[in-house]
mmCIF file of C-alpha atoms in Angstrom:
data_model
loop_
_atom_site.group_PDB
_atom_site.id
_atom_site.type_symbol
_atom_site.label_atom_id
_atom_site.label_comp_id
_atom_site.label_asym_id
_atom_site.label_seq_id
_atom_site.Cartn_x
_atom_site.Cartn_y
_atom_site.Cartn_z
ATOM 1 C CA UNK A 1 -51.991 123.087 124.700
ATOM 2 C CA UNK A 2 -49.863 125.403 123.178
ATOM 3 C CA UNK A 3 -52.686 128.240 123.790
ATOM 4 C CA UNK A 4 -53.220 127.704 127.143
ATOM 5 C CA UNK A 5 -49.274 127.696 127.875
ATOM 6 C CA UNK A 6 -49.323 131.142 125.941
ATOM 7 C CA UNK A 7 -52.263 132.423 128.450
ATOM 8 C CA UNK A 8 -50.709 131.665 131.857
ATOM 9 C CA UNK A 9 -46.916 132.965 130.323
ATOM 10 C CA UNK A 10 -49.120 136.409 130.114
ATOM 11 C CA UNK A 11 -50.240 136.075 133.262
ATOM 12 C CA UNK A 12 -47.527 134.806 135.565
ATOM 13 C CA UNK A 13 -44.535 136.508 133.139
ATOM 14 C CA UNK A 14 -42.661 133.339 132.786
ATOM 15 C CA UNK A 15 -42.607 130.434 129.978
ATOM 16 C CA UNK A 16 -42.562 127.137 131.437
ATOM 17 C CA UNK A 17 -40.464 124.565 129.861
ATOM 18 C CA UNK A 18 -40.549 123.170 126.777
ATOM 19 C CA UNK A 19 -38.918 120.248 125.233
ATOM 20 C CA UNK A 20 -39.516 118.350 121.360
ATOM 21 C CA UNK A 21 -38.219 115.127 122.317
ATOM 22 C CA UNK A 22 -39.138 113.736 118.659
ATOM 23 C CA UNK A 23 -36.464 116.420 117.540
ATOM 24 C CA UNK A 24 -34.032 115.816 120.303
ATOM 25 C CA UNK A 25 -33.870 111.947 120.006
ATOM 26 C CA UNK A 26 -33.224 112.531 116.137
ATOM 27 C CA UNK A 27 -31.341 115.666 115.479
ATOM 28 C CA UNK A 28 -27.933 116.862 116.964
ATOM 29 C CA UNK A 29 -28.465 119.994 115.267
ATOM 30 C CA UNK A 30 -31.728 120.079 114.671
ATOM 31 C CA UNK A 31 -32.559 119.903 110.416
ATOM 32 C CA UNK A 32 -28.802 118.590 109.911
ATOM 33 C CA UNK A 33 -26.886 115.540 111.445
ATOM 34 C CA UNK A 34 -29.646 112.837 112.067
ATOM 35 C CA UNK A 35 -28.403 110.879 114.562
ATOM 36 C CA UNK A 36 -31.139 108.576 116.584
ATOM 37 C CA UNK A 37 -30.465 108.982 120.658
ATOM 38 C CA UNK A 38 -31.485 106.572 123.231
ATOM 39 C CA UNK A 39 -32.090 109.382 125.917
ATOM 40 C CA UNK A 40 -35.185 109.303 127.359
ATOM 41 C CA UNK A 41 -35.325 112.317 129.888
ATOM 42 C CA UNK A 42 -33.770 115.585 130.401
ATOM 43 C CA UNK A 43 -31.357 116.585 133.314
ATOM 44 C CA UNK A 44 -32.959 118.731 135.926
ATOM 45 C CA UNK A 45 -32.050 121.971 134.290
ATOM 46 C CA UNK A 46 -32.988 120.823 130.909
ATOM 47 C CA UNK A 47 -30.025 121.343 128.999
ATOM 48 C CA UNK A 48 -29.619 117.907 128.140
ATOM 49 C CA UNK A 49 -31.284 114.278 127.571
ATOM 50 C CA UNK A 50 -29.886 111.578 129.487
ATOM 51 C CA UNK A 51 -30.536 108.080 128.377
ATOM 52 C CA UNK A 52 -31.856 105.985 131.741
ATOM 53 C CA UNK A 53 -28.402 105.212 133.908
ATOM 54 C CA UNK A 54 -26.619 108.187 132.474
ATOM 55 C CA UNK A 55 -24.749 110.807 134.028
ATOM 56 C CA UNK A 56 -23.992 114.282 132.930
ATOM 57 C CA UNK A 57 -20.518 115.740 131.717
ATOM 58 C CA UNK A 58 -20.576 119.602 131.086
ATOM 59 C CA UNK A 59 -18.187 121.784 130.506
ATOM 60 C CA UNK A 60 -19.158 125.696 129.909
ATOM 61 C CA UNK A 61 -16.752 128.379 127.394
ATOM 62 C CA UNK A 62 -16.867 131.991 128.040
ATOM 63 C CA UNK A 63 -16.550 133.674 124.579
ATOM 64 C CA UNK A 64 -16.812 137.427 125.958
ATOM 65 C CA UNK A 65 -14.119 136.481 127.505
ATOM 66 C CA UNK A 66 -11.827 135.600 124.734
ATOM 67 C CA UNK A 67 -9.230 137.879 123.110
ATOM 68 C CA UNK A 68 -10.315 136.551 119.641
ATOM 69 C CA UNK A 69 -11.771 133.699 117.621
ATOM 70 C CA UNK A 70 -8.642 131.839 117.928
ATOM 71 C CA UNK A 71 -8.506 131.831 122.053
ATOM 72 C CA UNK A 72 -12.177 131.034 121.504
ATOM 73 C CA UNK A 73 -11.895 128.073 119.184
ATOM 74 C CA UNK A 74 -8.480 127.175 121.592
ATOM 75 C CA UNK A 75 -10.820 127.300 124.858
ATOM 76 C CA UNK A 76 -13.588 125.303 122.989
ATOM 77 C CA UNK A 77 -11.042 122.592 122.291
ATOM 78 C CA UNK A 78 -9.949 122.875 125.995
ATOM 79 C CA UNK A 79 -13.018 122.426 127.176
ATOM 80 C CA UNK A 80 -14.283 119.273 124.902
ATOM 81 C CA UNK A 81 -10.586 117.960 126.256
ATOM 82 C CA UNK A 82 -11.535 117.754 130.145
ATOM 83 C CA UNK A 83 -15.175 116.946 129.457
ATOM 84 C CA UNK A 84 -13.644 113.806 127.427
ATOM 85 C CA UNK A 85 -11.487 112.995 130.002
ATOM 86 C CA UNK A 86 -13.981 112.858 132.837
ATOM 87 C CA UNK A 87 -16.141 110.309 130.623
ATOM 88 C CA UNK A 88 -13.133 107.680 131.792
ATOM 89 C CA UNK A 89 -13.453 107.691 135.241
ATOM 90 C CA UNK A 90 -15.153 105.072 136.367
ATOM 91 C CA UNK A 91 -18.264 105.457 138.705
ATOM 92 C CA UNK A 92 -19.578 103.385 141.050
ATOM 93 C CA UNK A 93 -22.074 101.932 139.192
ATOM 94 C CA UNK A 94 -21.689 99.078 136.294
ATOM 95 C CA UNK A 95 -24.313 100.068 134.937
ATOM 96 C CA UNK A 96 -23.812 103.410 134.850
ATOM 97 C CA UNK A 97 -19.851 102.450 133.155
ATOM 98 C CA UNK A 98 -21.491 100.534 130.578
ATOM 99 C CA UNK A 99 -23.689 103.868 129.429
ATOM 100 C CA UNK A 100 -20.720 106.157 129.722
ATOM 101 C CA UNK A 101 -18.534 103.716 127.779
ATOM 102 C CA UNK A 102 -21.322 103.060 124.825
ATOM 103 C CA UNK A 103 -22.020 106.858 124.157
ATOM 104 C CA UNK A 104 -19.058 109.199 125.752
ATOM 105 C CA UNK A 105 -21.936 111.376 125.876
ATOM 106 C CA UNK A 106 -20.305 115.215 126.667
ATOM 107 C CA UNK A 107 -21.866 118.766 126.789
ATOM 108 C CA UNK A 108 -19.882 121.950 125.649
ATOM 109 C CA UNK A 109 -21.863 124.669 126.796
ATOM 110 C CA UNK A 110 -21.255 128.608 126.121
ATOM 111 C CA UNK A 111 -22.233 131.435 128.230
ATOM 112 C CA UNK A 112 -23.021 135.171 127.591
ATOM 113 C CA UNK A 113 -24.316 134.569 124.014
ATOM 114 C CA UNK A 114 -26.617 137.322 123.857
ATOM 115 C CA UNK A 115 -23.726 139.514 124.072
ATOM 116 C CA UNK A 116 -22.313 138.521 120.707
ATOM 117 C CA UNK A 117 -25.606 137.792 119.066
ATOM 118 C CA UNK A 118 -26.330 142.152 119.604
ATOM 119 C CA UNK A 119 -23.154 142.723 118.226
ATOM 120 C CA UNK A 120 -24.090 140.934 114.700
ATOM 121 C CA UNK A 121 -26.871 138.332 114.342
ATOM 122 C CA UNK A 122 -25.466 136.759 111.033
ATOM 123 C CA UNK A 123 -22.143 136.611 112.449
ATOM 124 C CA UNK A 124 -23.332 134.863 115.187
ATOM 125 C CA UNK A 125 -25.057 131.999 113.903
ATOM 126 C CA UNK A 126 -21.544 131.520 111.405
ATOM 127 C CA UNK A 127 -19.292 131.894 114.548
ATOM 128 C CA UNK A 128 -21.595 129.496 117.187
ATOM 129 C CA UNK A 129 -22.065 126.778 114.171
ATOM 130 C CA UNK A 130 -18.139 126.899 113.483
ATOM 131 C CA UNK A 131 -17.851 126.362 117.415
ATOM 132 C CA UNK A 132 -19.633 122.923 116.924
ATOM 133 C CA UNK A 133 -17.936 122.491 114.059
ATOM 134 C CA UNK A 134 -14.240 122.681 116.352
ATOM 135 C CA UNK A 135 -16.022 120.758 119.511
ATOM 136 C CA UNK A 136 -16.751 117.956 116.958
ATOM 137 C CA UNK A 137 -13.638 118.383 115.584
ATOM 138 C CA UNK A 138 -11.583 117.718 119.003
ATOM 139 C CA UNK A 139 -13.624 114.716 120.346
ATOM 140 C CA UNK A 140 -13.217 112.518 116.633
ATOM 141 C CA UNK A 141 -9.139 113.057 117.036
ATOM 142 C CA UNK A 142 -8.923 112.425 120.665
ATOM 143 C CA UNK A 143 -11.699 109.258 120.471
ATOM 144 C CA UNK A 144 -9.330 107.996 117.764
ATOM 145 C CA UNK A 145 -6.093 108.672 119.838
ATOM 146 C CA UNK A 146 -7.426 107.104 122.844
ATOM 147 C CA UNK A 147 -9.281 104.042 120.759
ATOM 148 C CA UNK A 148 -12.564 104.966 122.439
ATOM 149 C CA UNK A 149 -15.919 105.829 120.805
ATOM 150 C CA UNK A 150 -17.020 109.271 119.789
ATOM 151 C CA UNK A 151 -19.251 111.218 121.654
ATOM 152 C CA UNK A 152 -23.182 111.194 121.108
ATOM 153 C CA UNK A 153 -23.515 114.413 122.335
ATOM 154 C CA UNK A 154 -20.540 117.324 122.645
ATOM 155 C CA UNK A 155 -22.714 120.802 122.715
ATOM 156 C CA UNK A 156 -25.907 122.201 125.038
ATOM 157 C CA UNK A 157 -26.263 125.526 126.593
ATOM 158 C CA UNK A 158 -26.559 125.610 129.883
ATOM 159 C CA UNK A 159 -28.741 127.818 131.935
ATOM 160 C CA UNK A 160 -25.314 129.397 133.518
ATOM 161 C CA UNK A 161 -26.692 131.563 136.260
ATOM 162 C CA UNK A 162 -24.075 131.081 138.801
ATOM 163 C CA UNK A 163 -21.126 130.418 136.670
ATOM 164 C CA UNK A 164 -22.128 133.457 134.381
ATOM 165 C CA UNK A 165 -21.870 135.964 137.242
ATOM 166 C CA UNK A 166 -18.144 134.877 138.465
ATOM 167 C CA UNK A 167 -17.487 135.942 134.160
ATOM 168 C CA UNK A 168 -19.857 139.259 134.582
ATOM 169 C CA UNK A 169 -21.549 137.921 131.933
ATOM 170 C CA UNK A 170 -25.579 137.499 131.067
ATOM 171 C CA UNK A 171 -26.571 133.751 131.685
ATOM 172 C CA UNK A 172 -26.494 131.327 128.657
ATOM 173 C CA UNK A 173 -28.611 132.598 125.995
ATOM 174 C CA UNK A 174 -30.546 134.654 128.152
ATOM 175 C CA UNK A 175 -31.039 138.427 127.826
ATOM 176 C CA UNK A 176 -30.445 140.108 131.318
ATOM 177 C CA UNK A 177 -33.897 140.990 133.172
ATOM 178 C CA UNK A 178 -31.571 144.714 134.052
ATOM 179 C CA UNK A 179 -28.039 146.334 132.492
ATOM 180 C CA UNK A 180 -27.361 147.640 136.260
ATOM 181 C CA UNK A 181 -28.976 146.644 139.649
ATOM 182 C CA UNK A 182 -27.848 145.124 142.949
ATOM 183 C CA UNK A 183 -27.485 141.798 144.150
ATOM 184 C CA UNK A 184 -28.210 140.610 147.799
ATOM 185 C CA UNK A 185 -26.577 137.650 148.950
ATOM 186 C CA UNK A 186 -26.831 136.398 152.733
ATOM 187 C CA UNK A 187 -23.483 135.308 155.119
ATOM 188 C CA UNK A 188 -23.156 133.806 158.468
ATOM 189 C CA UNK A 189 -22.811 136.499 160.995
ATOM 190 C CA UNK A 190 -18.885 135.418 161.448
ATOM 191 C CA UNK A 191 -18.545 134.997 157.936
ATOM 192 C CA UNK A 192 -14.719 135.788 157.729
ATOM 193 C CA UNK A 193 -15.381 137.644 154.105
ATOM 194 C CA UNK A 194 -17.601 140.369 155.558
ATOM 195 C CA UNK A 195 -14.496 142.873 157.028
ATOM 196 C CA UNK A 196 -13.786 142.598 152.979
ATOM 197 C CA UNK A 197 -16.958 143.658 152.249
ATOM 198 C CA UNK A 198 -16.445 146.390 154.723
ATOM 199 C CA UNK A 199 -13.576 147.546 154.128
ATOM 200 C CA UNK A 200 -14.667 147.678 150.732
ATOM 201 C CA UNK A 201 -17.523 149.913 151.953
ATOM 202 C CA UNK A 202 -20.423 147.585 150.321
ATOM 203 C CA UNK A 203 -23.703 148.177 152.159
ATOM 204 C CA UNK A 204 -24.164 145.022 155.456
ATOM 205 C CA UNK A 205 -27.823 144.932 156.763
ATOM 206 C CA UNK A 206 -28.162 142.676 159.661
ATOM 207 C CA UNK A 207 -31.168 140.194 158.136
ATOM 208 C CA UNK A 208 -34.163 141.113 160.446
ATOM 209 C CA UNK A 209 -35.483 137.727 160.364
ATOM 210 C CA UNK A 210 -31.954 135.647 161.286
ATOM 211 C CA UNK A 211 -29.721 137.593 163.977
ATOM 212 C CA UNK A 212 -27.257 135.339 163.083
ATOM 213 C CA UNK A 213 -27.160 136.353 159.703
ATOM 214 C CA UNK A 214 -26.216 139.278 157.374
ATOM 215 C CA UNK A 215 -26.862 140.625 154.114
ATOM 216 C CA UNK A 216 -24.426 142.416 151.729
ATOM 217 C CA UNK A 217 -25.660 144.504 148.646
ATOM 218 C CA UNK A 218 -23.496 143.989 145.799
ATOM 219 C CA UNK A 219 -23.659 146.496 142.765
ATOM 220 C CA UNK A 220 -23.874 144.917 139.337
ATOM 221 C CA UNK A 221 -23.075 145.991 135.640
ATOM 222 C CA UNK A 222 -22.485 144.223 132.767
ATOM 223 C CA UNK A 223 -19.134 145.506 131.314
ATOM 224 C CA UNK A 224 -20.364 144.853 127.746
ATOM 225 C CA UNK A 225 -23.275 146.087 126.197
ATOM 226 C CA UNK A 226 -26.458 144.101 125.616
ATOM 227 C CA UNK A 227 -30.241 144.603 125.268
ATOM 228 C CA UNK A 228 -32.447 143.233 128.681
ATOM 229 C CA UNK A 229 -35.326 141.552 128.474
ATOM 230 C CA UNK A 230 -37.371 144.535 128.673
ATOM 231 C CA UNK A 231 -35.867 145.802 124.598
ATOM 232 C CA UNK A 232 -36.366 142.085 123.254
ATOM 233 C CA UNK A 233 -39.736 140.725 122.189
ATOM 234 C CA UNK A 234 -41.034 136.836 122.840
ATOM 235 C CA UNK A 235 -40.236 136.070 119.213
ATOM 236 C CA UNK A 236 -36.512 137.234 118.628
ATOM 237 C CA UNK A 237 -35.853 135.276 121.841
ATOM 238 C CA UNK A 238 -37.625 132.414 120.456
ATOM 239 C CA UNK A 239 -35.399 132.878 117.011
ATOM 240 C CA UNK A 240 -31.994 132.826 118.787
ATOM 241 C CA UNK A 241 -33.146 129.518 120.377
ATOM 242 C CA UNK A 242 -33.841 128.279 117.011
ATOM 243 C CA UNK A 243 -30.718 129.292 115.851
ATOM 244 C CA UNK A 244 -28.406 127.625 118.622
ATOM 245 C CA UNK A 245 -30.503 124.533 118.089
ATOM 246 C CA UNK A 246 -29.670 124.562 114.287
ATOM 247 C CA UNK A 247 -26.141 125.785 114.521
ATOM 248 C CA UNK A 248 -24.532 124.351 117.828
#
């Protein structure tokens, strides 16, 4: 299979997705912590396996956007905090409860890694396994303060796409497709944002399919600097998606 899926990537431009789920229902960190998982099927966006009946808990850390390792590490914790927290409220569901209260299952995601990965590859992989090591850290003293069971699960990465633009930030471990270029987004003719966007003098085009609907160009740049897709081959891609699976 694996030729084939190379073939139509070089045709169409775009890998489909993969998943090992041999490696994810033994592995944490893939080659470290074995740890067998009763998930049987990713979420929707892949990020992470859900055993049947379970729900997702994610929270995502913006590291560009942290002063130093120390806010970083403190926002980590912060984050592993409220993702703990939503695991006891109780859903509708029994069933659903019972799964929740077995595994605690959590996902601590971080966005705008390529940034820091240009900066210093070795770093990186030290910095992003030290993360897990803090995430892991946080849930075993609050599951033992709270008498509840530790967590499966406390990292992924996320695909980010919307959150990561709110930040300014490339999305997840993704290298950006463009280091400038403009954004299009559609609003309701009445939309009470677009005198904003006019008085900010950002370009309105009435949509010329919808009358009742207009389209503001936003320019974008990334305020840090980072290769795009275009300066990064298949394979060094590949290798900082080995390295996130080993090290967070």
């Amino acid at each position: 299979y694996l030729p084939r899926i190379a073939q139509r990537t070089d045709i169409q431009g775009e890998l489909p997705g993969l998943i090992n789920m041999k490696n994810v229902q033994r592995f944490r960190r893939v080659g470290h912590e074995i740890v067998p998982d009763t998930g049987r099927i990713p979420n929707p966006c892949g990020e992470i396996i859900l055993p049947d009946k379970g729900p997702c808990c994610l929270a995502t850390v913006y590291p560009t956007r942290c002063a130093n390792e120390a806010e970083w590490k403190r926002n980590c914790r912060h984050a592993t905090f409220y993702a703990k927290i939503v695991t006891t409220i109780p859903h509708p569901w029994s069933c659903t409860n019972l799964v929740v209260q077995r595994e605690r299952r959590i996902g601590v995601s971080q966005t705008g890694l390529t940034i820091l990965y240009d900066r210093d590859p070795i770093k990186f992989r030290t910095d992003i396994s030290q993360r897990y090591k803090d995430i892991r850290q946080c849930d075993d003293e609050i599951s033992d303060q709270w008498g509840i069971p530790r967590s499966i699960r406390v990292t992924t990465i996320k695909p980010e796409g919307t959150l990561s633009l709110l930040a300014g930030t490339p999305a997840g471990m993704h290298f950006p497709i463009a280091s400038s270029y403009l954004r299009r987004v559609r609003y309701a003719r009445d939309h009470p944002d677009l005198k904003l966007f006019e008085a900010a003098g950002l370009p309105i085009d009435i949509d010329p399919r919808t009358d009742n609907t207009k389209v503001v160009t936003f320019p974008c740049n990334y305020s840090h600097k980072v290769r795009t897709t275009k300066q990064v081959n298949f394979f060094e891609q590949l290798t900082l998606a080995k390295t996130l699976q080993e090290a967070y």
